[in-house]
Every structure is written in structure tokens, then in C-alpha cells.
Amino acid sequence: MAALPPGSFFLGFDSSTQSLKATVLDSNLNVIQLDQIHFDSDLPHYKTKDGVYRDPSDSGRIVSPTLMWIEALDLVLQRLSKSGLDFGKVAALSGSGQQHGSVYWKNGTSSLLSSLDPNKPLLDQFRNAFSIGESPIWMDSSTTAQCREIEEAVGGAIELARITGSRGYERFTGPQIKKIFQKQPEVYNGTERISLVSSFMASIFAGKYASIDHADGAGMNLMDIEKRTWSKVALEATAPGLEEKLGPLAPAYAIVGSIASYFIERYKFNKDCLVVHWSGDNPNSLAGLTLSVPGDLGISLGTSDTVIGISSDPKPGLEGHVFPNPVDTKGYMVIPYMELVFDLEVRNSCAQSSWETFNKLLEQTPPLNGGKLGFYYKDHEILPPLPIGFHRYILQNFSGASLEGVKEQEVKEFDPPSEVSYPSERPVLPVSPTASTETDILFVQNNPKFQIRAIVEGQFLSMRGHAERFGMPVPPKRIIATGGASTNQSLLKSMASVFGCGVYTVQRPDSASLGAALRAAHGWICSKQGSFVPIADLYSDKLEKSSLSCKLSASPGSNEVASKYGVLMKKRMEIEKRLVEKLGRY
Ligand code: XUL
């Protein structure tokens, strides 16, 4: 196998909701440089909050200014250069994009991409390049009608899931495109190319339209996940003439091309630097976490709590997503679970931004929480698809042995001393037509109380339940935890007890840009070799010495405790199912 050339660098980006991050790996796969642009604070003139605009006139519509991402790109390169990075040594670059977000290039823009003036910032040159200035992103939940229409047109939700890996999801790109086609047909017709955030950023680097890769392409409700081609029936159900606007698909490990002359002249990149297809942040995290065999689970405790796993034979259903594995030719990755309720926000708002206070509150109550189950949905949830609402249950006669004789009782509050208040200054939540009843929303706003253990265990039980329902092995082989909250030892201990397996952490929390840098190296090797090379070949002899290594942070809890959590989980899934039937968005 070709080796990574000593002295060369591999550059990975992560164009996420709140920031643009960059990670540089050397040829031993050690991180040598990091930088990031935080949209709200580094580019305050866009006036975003957490990188997005929430549209008060169109319920559930959440977008980001496309030009902000472009300005961030020039800025991060300037910062990397100021901190001494020699771009001339970068052999290949790649990146992650927040999944599902889309960019609409105006008719006649392709020539601009290949003729950028290196004396001018990117921003000045792209001001008129887009037919929509605000890109719909993954947090948008305004396309329920379009989801149902697409599902119906292809033969039902299950059929759409069978073909594309997921039933219709509001944040997926196909329903977003359909909404634009329906509401702004002139904009749709004035668009020559539709990119995902990932392929959009790759296009700028390569100076030509980059393909959407198979892994991120599966987040659109438009791609046949088995054939890895656009699905004719899904395209037709979405909008006319769409295939042409999407362009061809490509494997994530393939090369878009050499870097555009703009970057060679302005930042002194080497003309041989390769641009490897960008992919979604979750697919790249899978690569960055070196998840490699079925039974490995990645859990990210960040802006959202997301579970990812590997599967060779996934069974797409009405919940969860199946995407091709970005570093494999045949395998798949699955996302059985994804919730917006996140520990970091709870810590910041209820525990005075301190993990110590958070942990004290957690430890006020015993593991298994005496059979108390809390379902706290402060925002529209994704998986499970539940609207705003708080639901609390206490299980009677719960010993953990079985569910025989166990009955749940719905309560308004758990024992008050173990509950903390959610601060009243939280902005009033937007009320969406698909949200639960007005009364539920008012209840959340007027009774903003949480019990920390019910939140923590509730999330882990839900993750376990959804992973098992998706056919992931029980217990998992290991969990690799990432994201801001993965620095909290008490959370990891609780995770290990609920799942009954060891929890590992990585040295650095940003697995998406690290994964992108690793994929840049992978794409480079595949290109030199002239064929696909398994990614493990890249690090098999140096994993422990590289920035990809992980360490055991919490040993598996006892089998007995894990089995009790298993019983509690079954009850939780039962109740959740009822809530989805009663209040769910489907
Ligand atoms: C995945 C998803 C989010 C975004 C976050 O389906 O919607 O994880 O990728 O950037």
C-alpha cells in the first residue's frame, strides 16, 4: 500500500451549525493544529443566534445565511496561516458539513467557481451566486406536509424508508427542496445546482461543482441506499428536473479534483493538493471515532445527543436512519436515535454552568431512580418524533426483575426536592402547528422543572432502546463517547451502567473535523493506490500512538444492574410508543 508521505499534512474541516472548525493531521495521524470560527461571535454582523435564524413568520423554519459559511472559510484559512500552517505541505483536504442543509446556486454560476480572483475575498465574489440567500438546515421542521406527500407518492412511509434509508423527515433535503419548488417556483427554476453543505464547501475548494457523496446523500430522502444512485421514484415525488440540479453522486473516498488556483495563489497551497469529497458530520465522526465493527457504538453528547453505529445488514424502518458507511464500499452506518434535549444546555441553565452542581444533583437520587421515568421535550424532537411536552411516570412495584405486576402512574411532579427549575428567562418557544396542544406547551413553560437523574437516565435508556430496536448488538461491544458533555465522568459512569459495556473517550471532542482530516488521508491513499483501500490499513500499526486513540473512561457496570436497566428500558419504550401514537408528528 502507498504510505502517507512523511512531512505532509491532511486538513479536515467541520462546517457545523455554530462554527467552522479545522483540524490538521500530520502523516503519523497526530493533530498538529486546530482552529475555529464561531459564527455568532466571530461574524456578529450576520446576527445569528447559535448560527441560525428562527423565522417567526413561518413556524418551524430554521435557516442559516449561506454567505456566512463562505466568509468563515476565508477567515479560518487566514487564522491557520497566521498560526504558522504551511499550506504548501497539505497533501489533501476534506470536510464535514452539518447534514441535510442545502445551498441553491443561481443559474450561470459554475463559471464563477473556476475563475475566482485571488486578490479578492471569497465573500465579495459570491454575493450574487445563490438563488436563496438563506439555506434551510437540519433544525428546520417546517416541511411535514411535503414529507407526507413524498411518502404517499412513492407508496408509503415504509417504502420510502426501504428505498432511501429513512421515512420522510422534515429536516431531510428532499422535503426542503419540495417546499421551495412549491412555494417559490421561480427560485427553483432559477437554480442550476443544489448542493448539500458538504458538497457546497468542497465545490469552493475544487473550483467546480463537487458531487454529493453517498453517505451525506442518504440524508435527503432521494437516494437509493442499496444502488447508491438517485432514486427515480423519489426524485419524481419531489420536484421536476431535479436529477440535473443534483448532479452525479460519488463515493466519499473519491477525489473531487485538485485544489482551485484561488487557494494556490492566495494561501500558497500546493497545486497537487487533492480535494477529497466532503461528507456529513455524522459519517465523518464515525470515521474519526474509528468505529469499525458491528457492535461499536458512537454516542455524541453535543448540540444534539446522537447515537451512531455500524451495520452490515441494516433494516430501515419507520424510525431512525440508514446511511452508507463513508469509509467502506458496501457497509452502512445507522442513526437509531437523535434528540435535541442535551445535557450541556441543562447544565448551563439549571446547574449554574457547573458539572459539579449537575453531578451533585444527579447523585441526590439513586441509580434506576426508584422506577421514575421522565420524558422531557423542550423542543420539537427528532427521534422519537415528539412535540414539546413533559411527561412523568412512577412505576409501582418496580424491582428490576421483570415487568410483571409493574404499573405506571402518571404524575405532575416527582419529589420536589430532587427537581430543579428551568430558568424563566428562556425565550418563549415557537409554537408549531405540529406541536402538542397549547396546554402542553403552556405547561412546559409554566412548570419548567427537571429532575437531573430522570433526564440523564431517560436519555441513556432511550438511546439503548432505540439502538436495540434497530438490531444493534446487546450489550454493545464498546461505546465511544464524544461531545462537550463527554468530559463528565458521572455521566459516562451512568452510561456504562445503563448499557452494560465499557465507555471510551477520545482525546479531543471534535470527531467530525478529525474524521474529515483522516478521510482526506484515506482519499489520498485510495487515489495513489488507484483503488479502494480499507481505512484501517491507514492506522492499524499506529492507532495507539496517534490522535485517534481512545481510552477507557468508565468500566462496564454489573450485569445485574444492566439487566435491571433493560427492564426499565422496555417500560420506557412502551410508554414512548404510546406518546408517539397519541402526540407524534406522523
Ligand atoms: C443528522 C442531523 C444532525 C446534523 C447536525 O441526521 O440532522 O446530526 O448533522 O449537524
Coordinates of C-alpha atoms and ligand atoms in Angstrom, one line a residue:
M1 CA 0.0 0.0 0.0
A2 CA 1.2 3.5 -0.7
A3 CA 2.3 5.3 2.5
L4 CA 1.4 8.8 3.6
P5 CA 4.3 10.9 2.6
P6 CA 6.4 11.9 5.6
G7 CA 6.2 15.7 6.3
S8 CA 2.8 16.0 4.6
F9 CA -0.4 17.3 6.2
F10 CA -4.1 16.4 5.9
L11 CA -6.6 19.1 6.5
G12 CA -10.1 18.5 7.8
F13 CA -13.0 21.0 8.3
D14 CA -16.3 20.8 10.1
S15 CA -18.8 23.3 8.8
S16 CA -21.3 22.8 11.6
T17 CA -24.4 24.7 12.8
Q18 CA -22.5 27.0 15.2
S19 CA -18.9 27.1 13.9
L20 CA -16.4 26.2 11.2
K21 CA -13.6 24.1 12.7
A22 CA -10.4 23.0 11.2
T23 CA -8.1 20.1 12.2
V24 CA -4.6 19.4 10.7
L25 CA -3.1 15.9 10.9
D26 CA 0.5 15.1 10.2
S27 CA 1.5 11.9 8.3
N28 CA 1.6 10.0 11.7
L29 CA -2.1 11.0 12.2
N30 CA -1.3 13.3 15.0
V31 CA -3.2 16.6 15.4
I32 CA -0.8 19.4 14.9
Q33 CA -3.1 22.3 14.6
L34 CA -6.7 23.3 15.3
D35 CA -8.7 26.4 14.8
Q36 CA -12.3 27.5 14.6
I37 CA -14.6 30.4 13.7
H38 CA -17.6 30.7 15.9
F39 CA -20.3 32.3 13.8
D40 CA -22.2 34.3 16.5
S41 CA -19.1 35.8 18.0
D42 CA -16.6 35.9 15.1
L43 CA -19.1 37.0 12.5
P44 CA -21.6 39.1 14.6
H45 CA -22.8 41.1 11.6
Y46 CA -24.9 38.1 10.5
K47 CA -26.8 38.4 13.8
T48 CA -27.3 34.7 14.1
K49 CA -28.1 33.0 17.4
D50 CA -26.3 29.7 17.7
G51 CA -25.5 30.0 13.9
V52 CA -29.1 30.2 12.8
Y53 CA -32.2 32.3 12.2
R54 CA -35.5 31.1 13.5
D55 CA -38.2 32.5 11.3
P56 CA -41.1 33.8 13.4
S57 CA -43.4 34.1 10.3
D58 CA -43.0 30.5 9.2
S59 CA -43.3 28.2 12.1
G60 CA -40.5 25.7 12.4
R61 CA -38.5 27.3 9.6
I62 CA -34.8 27.5 10.6
V63 CA -32.1 28.7 8.2
S64 CA -28.5 30.0 8.1
P65 CA -27.1 32.7 5.8
T66 CA -25.1 30.9 3.1
L67 CA -22.6 33.7 2.8
M68 CA -21.7 33.4 6.4
W69 CA -20.3 30.0 5.7
I70 CA -18.2 31.4 2.9
E71 CA -16.8 34.3 4.9
A72 CA -15.9 31.8 7.7
L73 CA -13.9 29.8 5.2
D74 CA -11.6 32.7 4.2
L75 CA -11.3 33.6 7.9
V76 CA -10.4 30.2 9.2
L77 CA -7.7 29.9 6.4
Q78 CA -6.3 33.3 7.5
R79 CA -6.2 32.1 11.1
L80 CA -4.5 28.8 10.2
S81 CA -2.0 30.8 8.2
K82 CA -1.3 33.3 11.0
S83 CA -0.7 30.4 13.4
G84 CA 2.0 29.2 11.1
L85 CA 0.4 26.4 9.0
D86 CA 2.4 25.8 5.8
F87 CA -0.5 25.1 3.3
G88 CA 2.1 24.0 0.8
K89 CA 2.5 20.8 2.8
V90 CA -1.2 19.9 2.7
A91 CA -1.4 16.8 0.5
A92 CA -5.2 16.5 0.7
L93 CA -8.2 18.2 2.4
S94 CA -11.7 17.2 3.1
G95 CA -14.5 18.2 5.4
S96 CA -17.8 17.6 7.2
G97 CA -21.0 19.5 6.7
Q98 CA -23.9 19.6 9.0
Q99 CA -26.2 17.1 7.4
H100 CA -29.3 17.9 5.3
G101 CA -28.7 21.7 4.9
S102 CA -28.8 22.8 1.3
V103 CA -27.4 25.5 -0.9
Y104 CA -29.0 26.8 -4.1
W105 CA -26.6 28.0 -6.8
K106 CA -28.1 30.5 -9.3
N107 CA -28.2 29.7 -13.0
G108 CA -24.9 30.6 -14.7
T109 CA -22.7 30.4 -11.6
S110 CA -20.5 27.5 -12.5
S111 CA -18.0 29.6 -14.4
L112 CA -17.6 31.9 -11.3
L113 CA -16.3 28.9 -9.3
S114 CA -13.5 28.2 -11.8
S115 CA -12.5 31.9 -12.2
L116 CA -12.1 33.3 -8.7
D117 CA -9.9 36.3 -8.3
P118 CA -7.2 35.5 -5.7
N119 CA -6.9 39.2 -4.8
K120 CA -10.4 39.4 -3.5
P121 CA -12.1 37.7 -0.6
L122 CA -14.5 34.9 -1.4
L123 CA -17.4 36.8 0.1
D124 CA -17.2 39.6 -2.5
Q125 CA -17.2 37.2 -5.3
F126 CA -20.1 35.0 -4.2
R127 CA -22.6 37.8 -3.2
N128 CA -24.8 37.1 -6.2
A129 CA -24.2 33.4 -6.6
F130 CA -27.2 32.0 -4.8
S131 CA -30.9 31.9 -5.7
I132 CA -31.7 31.7 -2.0
G133 CA -29.6 33.6 0.5
E134 CA -30.7 31.6 3.5
S135 CA -30.0 27.9 3.5
P136 CA -32.6 25.6 5.2
I137 CA -30.8 23.5 7.8
W138 CA -31.3 20.3 9.8
M139 CA -33.1 22.0 12.6
D140 CA -35.9 23.1 10.3
S141 CA -39.2 21.3 11.0
S142 CA -41.5 23.2 8.6
T143 CA -41.9 20.5 5.9
T144 CA -44.3 18.0 7.4
A145 CA -46.8 18.3 4.5
Q146 CA -44.0 17.7 2.0
C147 CA -42.8 14.6 3.9
R148 CA -46.3 13.1 3.8
E149 CA -46.7 13.9 0.1
I150 CA -43.4 12.3 -0.9
E151 CA -44.2 9.2 1.2
E152 CA -47.6 8.9 -0.4
A153 CA -46.2 9.3 -3.9
V154 CA -43.6 6.5 -3.5
G155 CA -46.0 4.0 -1.9
G156 CA -45.9 4.8 1.8
A157 CA -43.5 5.7 4.6
I158 CA -42.1 2.2 4.8
E159 CA -41.4 2.1 1.1
L160 CA -39.6 5.4 1.3
A161 CA -37.5 4.1 4.2
R162 CA -36.8 0.9 2.3
I163 CA -35.5 2.8 -0.7
T164 CA -33.8 5.8 0.8
G165 CA -32.9 4.5 4.3
S166 CA -35.4 6.8 6.1
R167 CA -39.1 7.7 6.0
G168 CA -39.9 11.3 5.2
Y169 CA -38.1 13.6 7.7
E170 CA -38.7 17.3 7.9
R171 CA -35.0 18.2 8.0
F172 CA -34.1 15.9 5.1
T173 CA -33.2 17.8 1.9
G174 CA -35.8 16.3 -0.4
P175 CA -38.8 17.7 1.5
Q176 CA -37.0 21.0 1.9
I177 CA -36.4 21.1 -1.9
K178 CA -40.1 20.2 -2.5
K179 CA -41.2 23.1 -0.3
I180 CA -39.1 25.5 -2.2
F181 CA -40.4 24.2 -5.5
Q182 CA -44.0 24.6 -4.3
K183 CA -43.7 27.9 -2.6
Q184 CA -41.0 29.7 -4.7
P185 CA -41.1 28.0 -8.1
E186 CA -39.2 30.9 -9.7
V187 CA -36.4 30.3 -7.2
Y188 CA -36.3 26.6 -8.0
N189 CA -36.3 27.3 -11.7
G190 CA -33.5 29.8 -11.3
T191 CA -31.3 27.3 -9.6
E192 CA -28.8 25.3 -11.7
R193 CA -27.3 23.3 -8.9
I194 CA -28.4 22.2 -5.4
S195 CA -25.5 21.2 -3.0
L196 CA -25.5 19.9 0.5
V197 CA -23.4 22.0 3.0
S198 CA -20.7 19.3 2.5
S199 CA -20.6 19.4 -1.3
F200 CA -21.0 23.2 -1.4
M201 CA -17.8 23.7 0.6
A202 CA -16.0 21.1 -1.5
S203 CA -17.1 22.9 -4.6
I204 CA -15.4 26.1 -3.5
F205 CA -12.2 24.4 -2.7
A206 CA -12.2 22.4 -6.0
G207 CA -13.3 25.4 -8.2
K208 CA -16.1 23.3 -9.7
Y209 CA -19.3 21.7 -8.6
A210 CA -18.5 18.8 -6.3
S211 CA -20.7 15.7 -6.2
I212 CA -22.8 14.9 -3.2
D213 CA -21.2 11.8 -1.6
H214 CA -23.2 8.6 -0.9
A215 CA -23.2 8.9 2.9
D216 CA -24.5 12.5 3.1
G217 CA -26.7 11.9 0.0
A218 CA -28.6 9.4 2.0
G219 CA -29.8 12.2 4.3
M220 CA -32.0 13.6 1.5
N221 CA -34.9 11.1 1.1
L222 CA -33.7 11.0 -2.6
M223 CA -31.0 8.3 -2.9
D224 CA -31.4 4.6 -3.3
I225 CA -29.2 3.4 -0.5
E226 CA -28.6 -0.1 -2.0
K227 CA -27.8 1.0 -5.5
R228 CA -26.2 4.3 -4.3
T229 CA -27.8 6.2 -7.2
W230 CA -30.6 8.8 -7.2
S231 CA -34.0 7.0 -6.9
K232 CA -36.2 7.9 -9.9
V233 CA -39.4 7.5 -7.9
A234 CA -38.2 9.7 -5.0
L235 CA -36.9 12.3 -7.5
E236 CA -40.3 12.4 -9.3
A237 CA -42.1 12.6 -6.0
T238 CA -40.0 15.7 -5.0
A239 CA -39.7 18.1 -7.9
P240 CA -39.3 18.1 -11.7
G241 CA -35.9 18.2 -13.4
L242 CA -34.2 17.5 -10.0
E243 CA -31.6 15.0 -11.1
E244 CA -29.9 17.5 -13.3
K245 CA -29.8 20.1 -10.5
L246 CA -28.3 17.5 -8.1
G247 CA -25.6 16.2 -10.4
P248 CA -23.9 12.8 -10.1
L249 CA -23.2 11.1 -6.7
A250 CA -19.8 9.9 -5.7
P251 CA -18.2 7.7 -3.0
A252 CA -16.9 9.7 -0.1
Y253 CA -13.4 8.4 -0.6
A254 CA -13.2 9.6 -4.2
I255 CA -11.4 12.8 -5.3
V256 CA -13.3 15.9 -6.5
G257 CA -10.1 17.2 -8.1
S258 CA -7.0 19.3 -7.4
I259 CA -7.4 22.5 -5.3
A260 CA -8.6 25.6 -7.2
S261 CA -6.0 28.1 -8.3
Y262 CA -7.6 30.7 -5.9
F263 CA -6.2 28.8 -2.9
I264 CA -2.8 28.1 -4.6
E265 CA -2.3 31.8 -5.2
R266 CA -3.9 33.3 -2.1
Y267 CA -2.9 30.8 0.6
K268 CA 0.1 29.1 -1.1
F269 CA -1.5 25.6 -1.3
N270 CA 0.5 23.1 -3.4
K271 CA -1.0 22.7 -6.8
D272 CA -1.1 18.9 -6.2
C273 CA -3.3 19.2 -3.1
L274 CA -6.3 16.9 -3.6
V275 CA -9.8 17.8 -2.6
V276 CA -11.5 14.6 -1.3
H277 CA -15.3 14.6 -1.3
W278 CA -16.7 16.1 1.9
S279 CA -19.4 14.3 3.7
G280 CA -21.9 14.7 6.6
D281 CA -20.7 15.4 10.1
N282 CA -22.1 12.1 11.4
P283 CA -20.5 10.0 8.7
N284 CA -17.2 11.7 9.4
S285 CA -17.5 11.3 13.1
L286 CA -17.9 7.6 12.5
A287 CA -14.6 7.7 10.7
G288 CA -12.9 9.9 13.3
L289 CA -14.0 7.7 16.1
T290 CA -12.6 4.7 14.2
L291 CA -15.8 2.8 14.7
S292 CA -15.2 -0.2 12.6
V293 CA -17.2 -3.3 13.5
P294 CA -20.9 -4.0 14.2
G295 CA -21.3 -3.6 18.0
D296 CA -19.2 -0.4 18.2
L297 CA -21.5 2.5 19.1
G298 CA -20.6 6.2 19.0
I299 CA -22.6 8.5 21.3
S300 CA -22.2 12.2 20.9
L301 CA -23.4 14.4 23.7
G302 CA -23.3 17.7 22.0
T303 CA -25.8 20.1 20.4
S304 CA -27.9 17.1 20.0
D305 CA -27.5 13.6 21.6
T306 CA -26.9 11.3 18.7
V307 CA -26.2 7.5 18.6
I308 CA -24.3 6.1 15.6
G309 CA -23.4 2.5 14.8
I310 CA -22.2 0.2 12.1
S311 CA -24.3 -2.4 10.4
S312 CA -23.7 -4.8 7.5
D313 CA -27.4 -5.6 7.1
P314 CA -29.5 -2.7 8.2
K315 CA -33.2 -2.8 8.2
P316 CA -34.6 0.7 7.6
G317 CA -37.9 1.2 9.4
L318 CA -40.2 3.9 10.5
E319 CA -37.7 5.3 12.9
G320 CA -34.0 6.0 12.5
H321 CA -31.8 6.4 9.5
V322 CA -29.5 4.3 7.4
F323 CA -26.6 5.9 5.5
P324 CA -23.8 4.2 3.6
N325 CA -20.6 4.0 5.6
P326 CA -18.3 6.7 4.2
V327 CA -15.1 4.7 4.6
D328 CA -16.4 1.4 3.2
T329 CA -17.6 0.3 -0.2
K330 CA -20.6 -1.8 0.9
G331 CA -21.3 -1.3 4.6
Y332 CA -23.7 1.0 6.3
M333 CA -23.9 3.3 9.3
V334 CA -27.1 3.7 11.3
I335 CA -28.5 6.5 13.4
P336 CA -31.1 4.9 15.6
Y337 CA -31.6 7.9 17.9
M338 CA -31.2 11.6 17.9
E339 CA -32.6 14.1 20.5
L340 CA -32.2 17.8 20.9
V341 CA -32.5 17.7 24.7
F342 CA -29.0 17.9 25.7
D343 CA -27.1 17.7 28.9
L344 CA -25.0 20.7 28.2
E345 CA -28.0 23.0 28.0
V346 CA -29.4 21.6 31.2
R347 CA -26.1 22.0 32.9
N348 CA -25.7 25.6 31.7
S349 CA -29.2 26.7 32.6
C350 CA -30.1 24.6 35.7
A351 CA -26.8 23.9 37.3
Q352 CA -25.1 27.3 37.0
S353 CA -22.8 26.1 34.2
S354 CA -21.1 23.7 36.5
W355 CA -20.7 20.0 36.2
E356 CA -20.1 19.8 39.9
T357 CA -23.5 21.2 40.7
F358 CA -25.0 19.0 38.0
N359 CA -23.3 15.9 39.4
K360 CA -24.4 16.7 42.9
L361 CA -28.0 17.0 41.7
L362 CA -27.6 13.7 39.9
E363 CA -26.3 11.9 42.9
Q364 CA -29.1 13.1 45.1
T365 CA -31.1 10.2 43.6
P366 CA -30.1 6.5 43.3
P367 CA -29.4 4.7 40.1
L368 CA -32.6 3.3 38.5
N369 CA -34.3 6.3 40.1
G370 CA -36.8 4.2 42.1
G371 CA -38.6 3.5 38.9
K372 CA -39.2 7.1 37.9
L373 CA -39.3 7.8 34.2
G374 CA -39.3 11.4 32.8
F375 CA -39.9 12.4 29.2
Y376 CA -38.8 16.0 28.8
Y377 CA -39.2 17.5 25.3
K378 CA -38.5 21.2 25.4
D379 CA -38.3 21.5 21.7
H380 CA -39.7 19.5 18.8
E381 CA -37.9 16.2 19.0
I382 CA -36.4 14.4 16.0
L383 CA -36.1 10.7 17.0
P384 CA -38.6 10.0 18.7
P385 CA -40.7 12.5 16.7
L386 CA -42.4 14.0 19.7
P387 CA -43.6 17.6 20.2
I388 CA -42.9 19.9 23.1
G389 CA -44.2 18.4 26.4
F390 CA -43.1 17.0 29.8
H391 CA -44.4 13.6 30.9
R392 CA -43.5 12.0 34.2
Y393 CA -44.3 8.4 35.4
I394 CA -43.6 6.4 38.5
L395 CA -43.5 2.7 38.2
Q396 CA -45.3 0.9 41.0
N397 CA -43.9 -2.4 42.2
F398 CA -40.7 -2.0 40.2
S399 CA -37.9 -4.3 41.4
G400 CA -36.0 -4.6 38.1
A401 CA -36.6 -8.3 37.8
S402 CA -39.4 -8.2 35.3
L403 CA -42.3 -6.1 34.2
E404 CA -44.8 -8.5 35.7
G405 CA -47.2 -6.6 38.0
V406 CA -45.5 -3.3 37.3
K407 CA -47.9 -0.4 36.5
E408 CA -47.0 3.1 35.7
Q409 CA -48.7 6.1 37.2
E410 CA -48.5 9.5 35.5
V411 CA -47.6 12.3 37.9
K412 CA -47.4 16.1 37.7
E413 CA -44.1 16.3 39.5
F414 CA -41.5 13.9 41.1
D415 CA -40.5 14.6 44.6
P416 CA -39.9 18.3 44.6
P417 CA -36.5 18.4 46.4
S418 CA -34.9 16.4 43.6
E419 CA -36.2 18.7 40.9
V420 CA -34.5 21.9 39.7
S421 CA -36.2 24.8 37.9
Y422 CA -35.5 25.7 34.4
P423 CA -34.8 29.4 34.3
S424 CA -37.7 31.6 33.4
E425 CA -35.7 33.8 31.1
R426 CA -35.6 31.0 28.5
P427 CA -37.1 32.5 25.3
V428 CA -40.7 31.5 24.7
L429 CA -40.7 28.5 22.4
P430 CA -42.1 28.9 19.0
V431 CA -45.5 27.1 18.7
S432 CA -45.6 25.0 15.6
P433 CA -48.8 23.6 14.1
T434 CA -47.4 20.1 14.6
A435 CA -46.7 20.7 18.3
S436 CA -48.7 19.1 21.0
T437 CA -51.7 21.0 22.4
E438 CA -51.4 24.6 23.6
T439 CA -52.0 23.3 27.1
D440 CA -48.9 21.1 26.9
I441 CA -46.8 23.9 25.8
L442 CA -48.0 26.2 28.5
F443 CA -47.4 23.5 31.0
V444 CA -43.8 23.2 29.9
Q445 CA -43.4 27.0 30.0
N446 CA -45.1 27.4 33.4
N447 CA -43.6 24.3 35.1
P448 CA -40.1 24.3 33.8
K449 CA -38.8 21.7 36.2
F450 CA -36.5 18.8 35.7
Q451 CA -35.1 16.0 37.7
I452 CA -31.5 15.6 36.6
R453 CA -31.4 11.8 37.0
A454 CA -34.6 11.4 35.1
I455 CA -33.1 13.4 32.3
V456 CA -29.8 11.6 32.2
E457 CA -31.1 8.0 32.7
G458 CA -34.1 8.8 30.4
Q459 CA -31.8 9.8 27.6
F460 CA -29.5 6.8 28.0
L461 CA -32.4 4.4 28.3
S462 CA -33.9 5.9 25.2
M463 CA -30.6 5.5 23.3
R464 CA -30.3 1.9 24.4
G465 CA -33.9 1.1 23.5
H466 CA -33.6 2.6 20.0
A467 CA -30.2 1.0 19.3
E468 CA -31.6 -2.4 20.3
R469 CA -34.8 -1.9 18.3
F470 CA -32.6 -1.2 15.3
G471 CA -30.9 -4.5 15.8
M472 CA -27.6 -3.3 17.3
P473 CA -25.9 -5.9 19.4
V474 CA -26.8 -6.2 23.2
P475 CA -24.7 -5.2 25.0
P476 CA -22.7 -3.1 22.6
K477 CA -19.0 -4.2 22.2
R478 CA -18.0 -0.7 23.4
I479 CA -19.2 2.8 23.3
I480 CA -17.1 5.7 22.2
A481 CA -18.5 8.9 23.7
T482 CA -17.8 12.4 22.3
G483 CA -19.2 15.9 22.5
G484 CA -19.0 18.6 25.2
A485 CA -20.7 16.5 27.9
S486 CA -18.4 13.5 27.4
T487 CA -15.9 15.2 29.8
N488 CA -18.3 14.5 32.7
Q489 CA -17.2 11.3 34.4
S490 CA -20.5 10.8 36.3
L491 CA -22.4 10.9 33.0
L492 CA -20.1 8.3 31.5
K493 CA -20.4 6.1 34.6
S494 CA -24.2 6.2 34.2
M495 CA -23.9 5.4 30.5
A496 CA -21.8 2.4 31.2
S497 CA -24.3 1.1 33.8
V498 CA -27.3 1.6 31.6
F499 CA -25.7 -0.1 28.5
G500 CA -23.6 -2.7 30.4
C501 CA -20.4 -2.0 28.4
G502 CA -17.2 0.0 28.7
V503 CA -17.3 3.6 27.7
Y504 CA -14.3 5.1 25.9
T505 CA -13.5 8.7 25.2
V506 CA -11.2 10.2 22.6
Q507 CA -8.6 12.8 23.4
R508 CA -10.4 15.6 21.5
P509 CA -14.1 16.1 21.3
D510 CA -14.4 17.3 17.7
S511 CA -14.6 13.9 16.0
A512 CA -16.2 15.4 12.8
S513 CA -13.2 17.6 11.7
L514 CA -10.7 15.0 12.9
G515 CA -12.7 12.4 10.9
A516 CA -12.6 14.7 7.9
A517 CA -8.8 15.1 8.1
L518 CA -8.5 11.3 8.4
R519 CA -10.8 10.9 5.4
A520 CA -8.6 13.3 3.5
A521 CA -5.7 11.0 4.1
H522 CA -7.8 8.0 3.2
G523 CA -8.9 9.6 -0.1
W524 CA -5.3 10.5 -0.8
I525 CA -4.2 6.8 -0.3
C526 CA -7.1 5.4 -2.4
S527 CA -6.2 7.9 -5.2
K528 CA -2.5 6.9 -5.2
Q529 CA -3.3 3.2 -5.0
G530 CA -5.8 3.6 -7.8
S531 CA -8.4 1.6 -5.9
F532 CA -10.2 1.4 -2.5
V533 CA -8.1 0.8 0.5
P534 CA -9.7 -0.2 3.8
I535 CA -9.3 2.7 6.2
A536 CA -8.0 0.5 9.0
D537 CA -4.9 -0.1 6.8
L538 CA -4.1 3.6 7.4
Y539 CA -3.8 3.4 11.1
S540 CA -3.5 -0.3 12.0
D541 CA 0.0 0.0 13.3
K542 CA -0.1 3.4 14.8
L543 CA -3.6 3.9 16.3
E544 CA -2.4 4.0 19.9
K545 CA 0.3 6.5 19.2
S546 CA -1.9 8.7 17.1
S547 CA -4.6 11.3 17.9
L548 CA -7.2 8.7 17.0
S549 CA -6.5 6.6 20.1
C550 CA -9.2 6.3 22.8
K551 CA -9.1 5.5 26.5
L552 CA -11.4 3.5 28.7
S553 CA -13.2 6.2 30.8
A554 CA -15.9 4.1 32.5
S555 CA -15.8 0.3 33.1
P556 CA -19.0 -1.7 32.4
G557 CA -21.4 -1.7 35.3
S558 CA -22.5 -5.1 36.7
N559 CA -24.6 -7.4 34.5
E560 CA -27.3 -7.3 37.2
V561 CA -27.7 -3.6 37.1
A562 CA -27.6 -3.5 33.3
S563 CA -30.3 -6.1 33.2
K564 CA -32.5 -4.0 35.6
Y565 CA -32.0 -1.1 33.3
G566 CA -33.0 -3.4 30.4
V567 CA -36.4 -3.9 32.2
L568 CA -36.8 -0.2 32.8
M569 CA -35.9 0.5 29.2
K570 CA -38.7 -1.9 28.0
K571 CA -41.2 0.1 30.0
R572 CA -39.9 3.4 28.8
M573 CA -40.1 2.2 25.1
E574 CA -43.7 1.1 25.8
I575 CA -44.7 4.5 27.2
E576 CA -42.8 6.3 24.4
K577 CA -44.6 4.3 21.8
R578 CA -47.9 5.4 23.3
L579 CA -46.8 9.0 23.4
V580 CA -45.8 8.8 19.7
E581 CA -49.2 7.3 18.8
K582 CA -51.0 10.0 20.7
L583 CA -48.9 13.0 20.0
G584 CA -46.3 12.1 17.4
R585 CA -45.9 14.0 14.2
Y586 CA -46.7 11.1 11.9
Ligands
XUL1 C1 -28.2 14.2 11.5 C2 -28.5 15.6 11.8 C3 -27.6 16.3 12.7 C4 -26.8 17.3 11.9 C5 -26.0 18.2 12.9 O1 -29.2 13.5 10.8 O2 -29.5 16.1 11.5 O3 -26.8 15.5 13.5 O4 -26.0 16.6 11.1 O5 -25.0 18.9 12.3

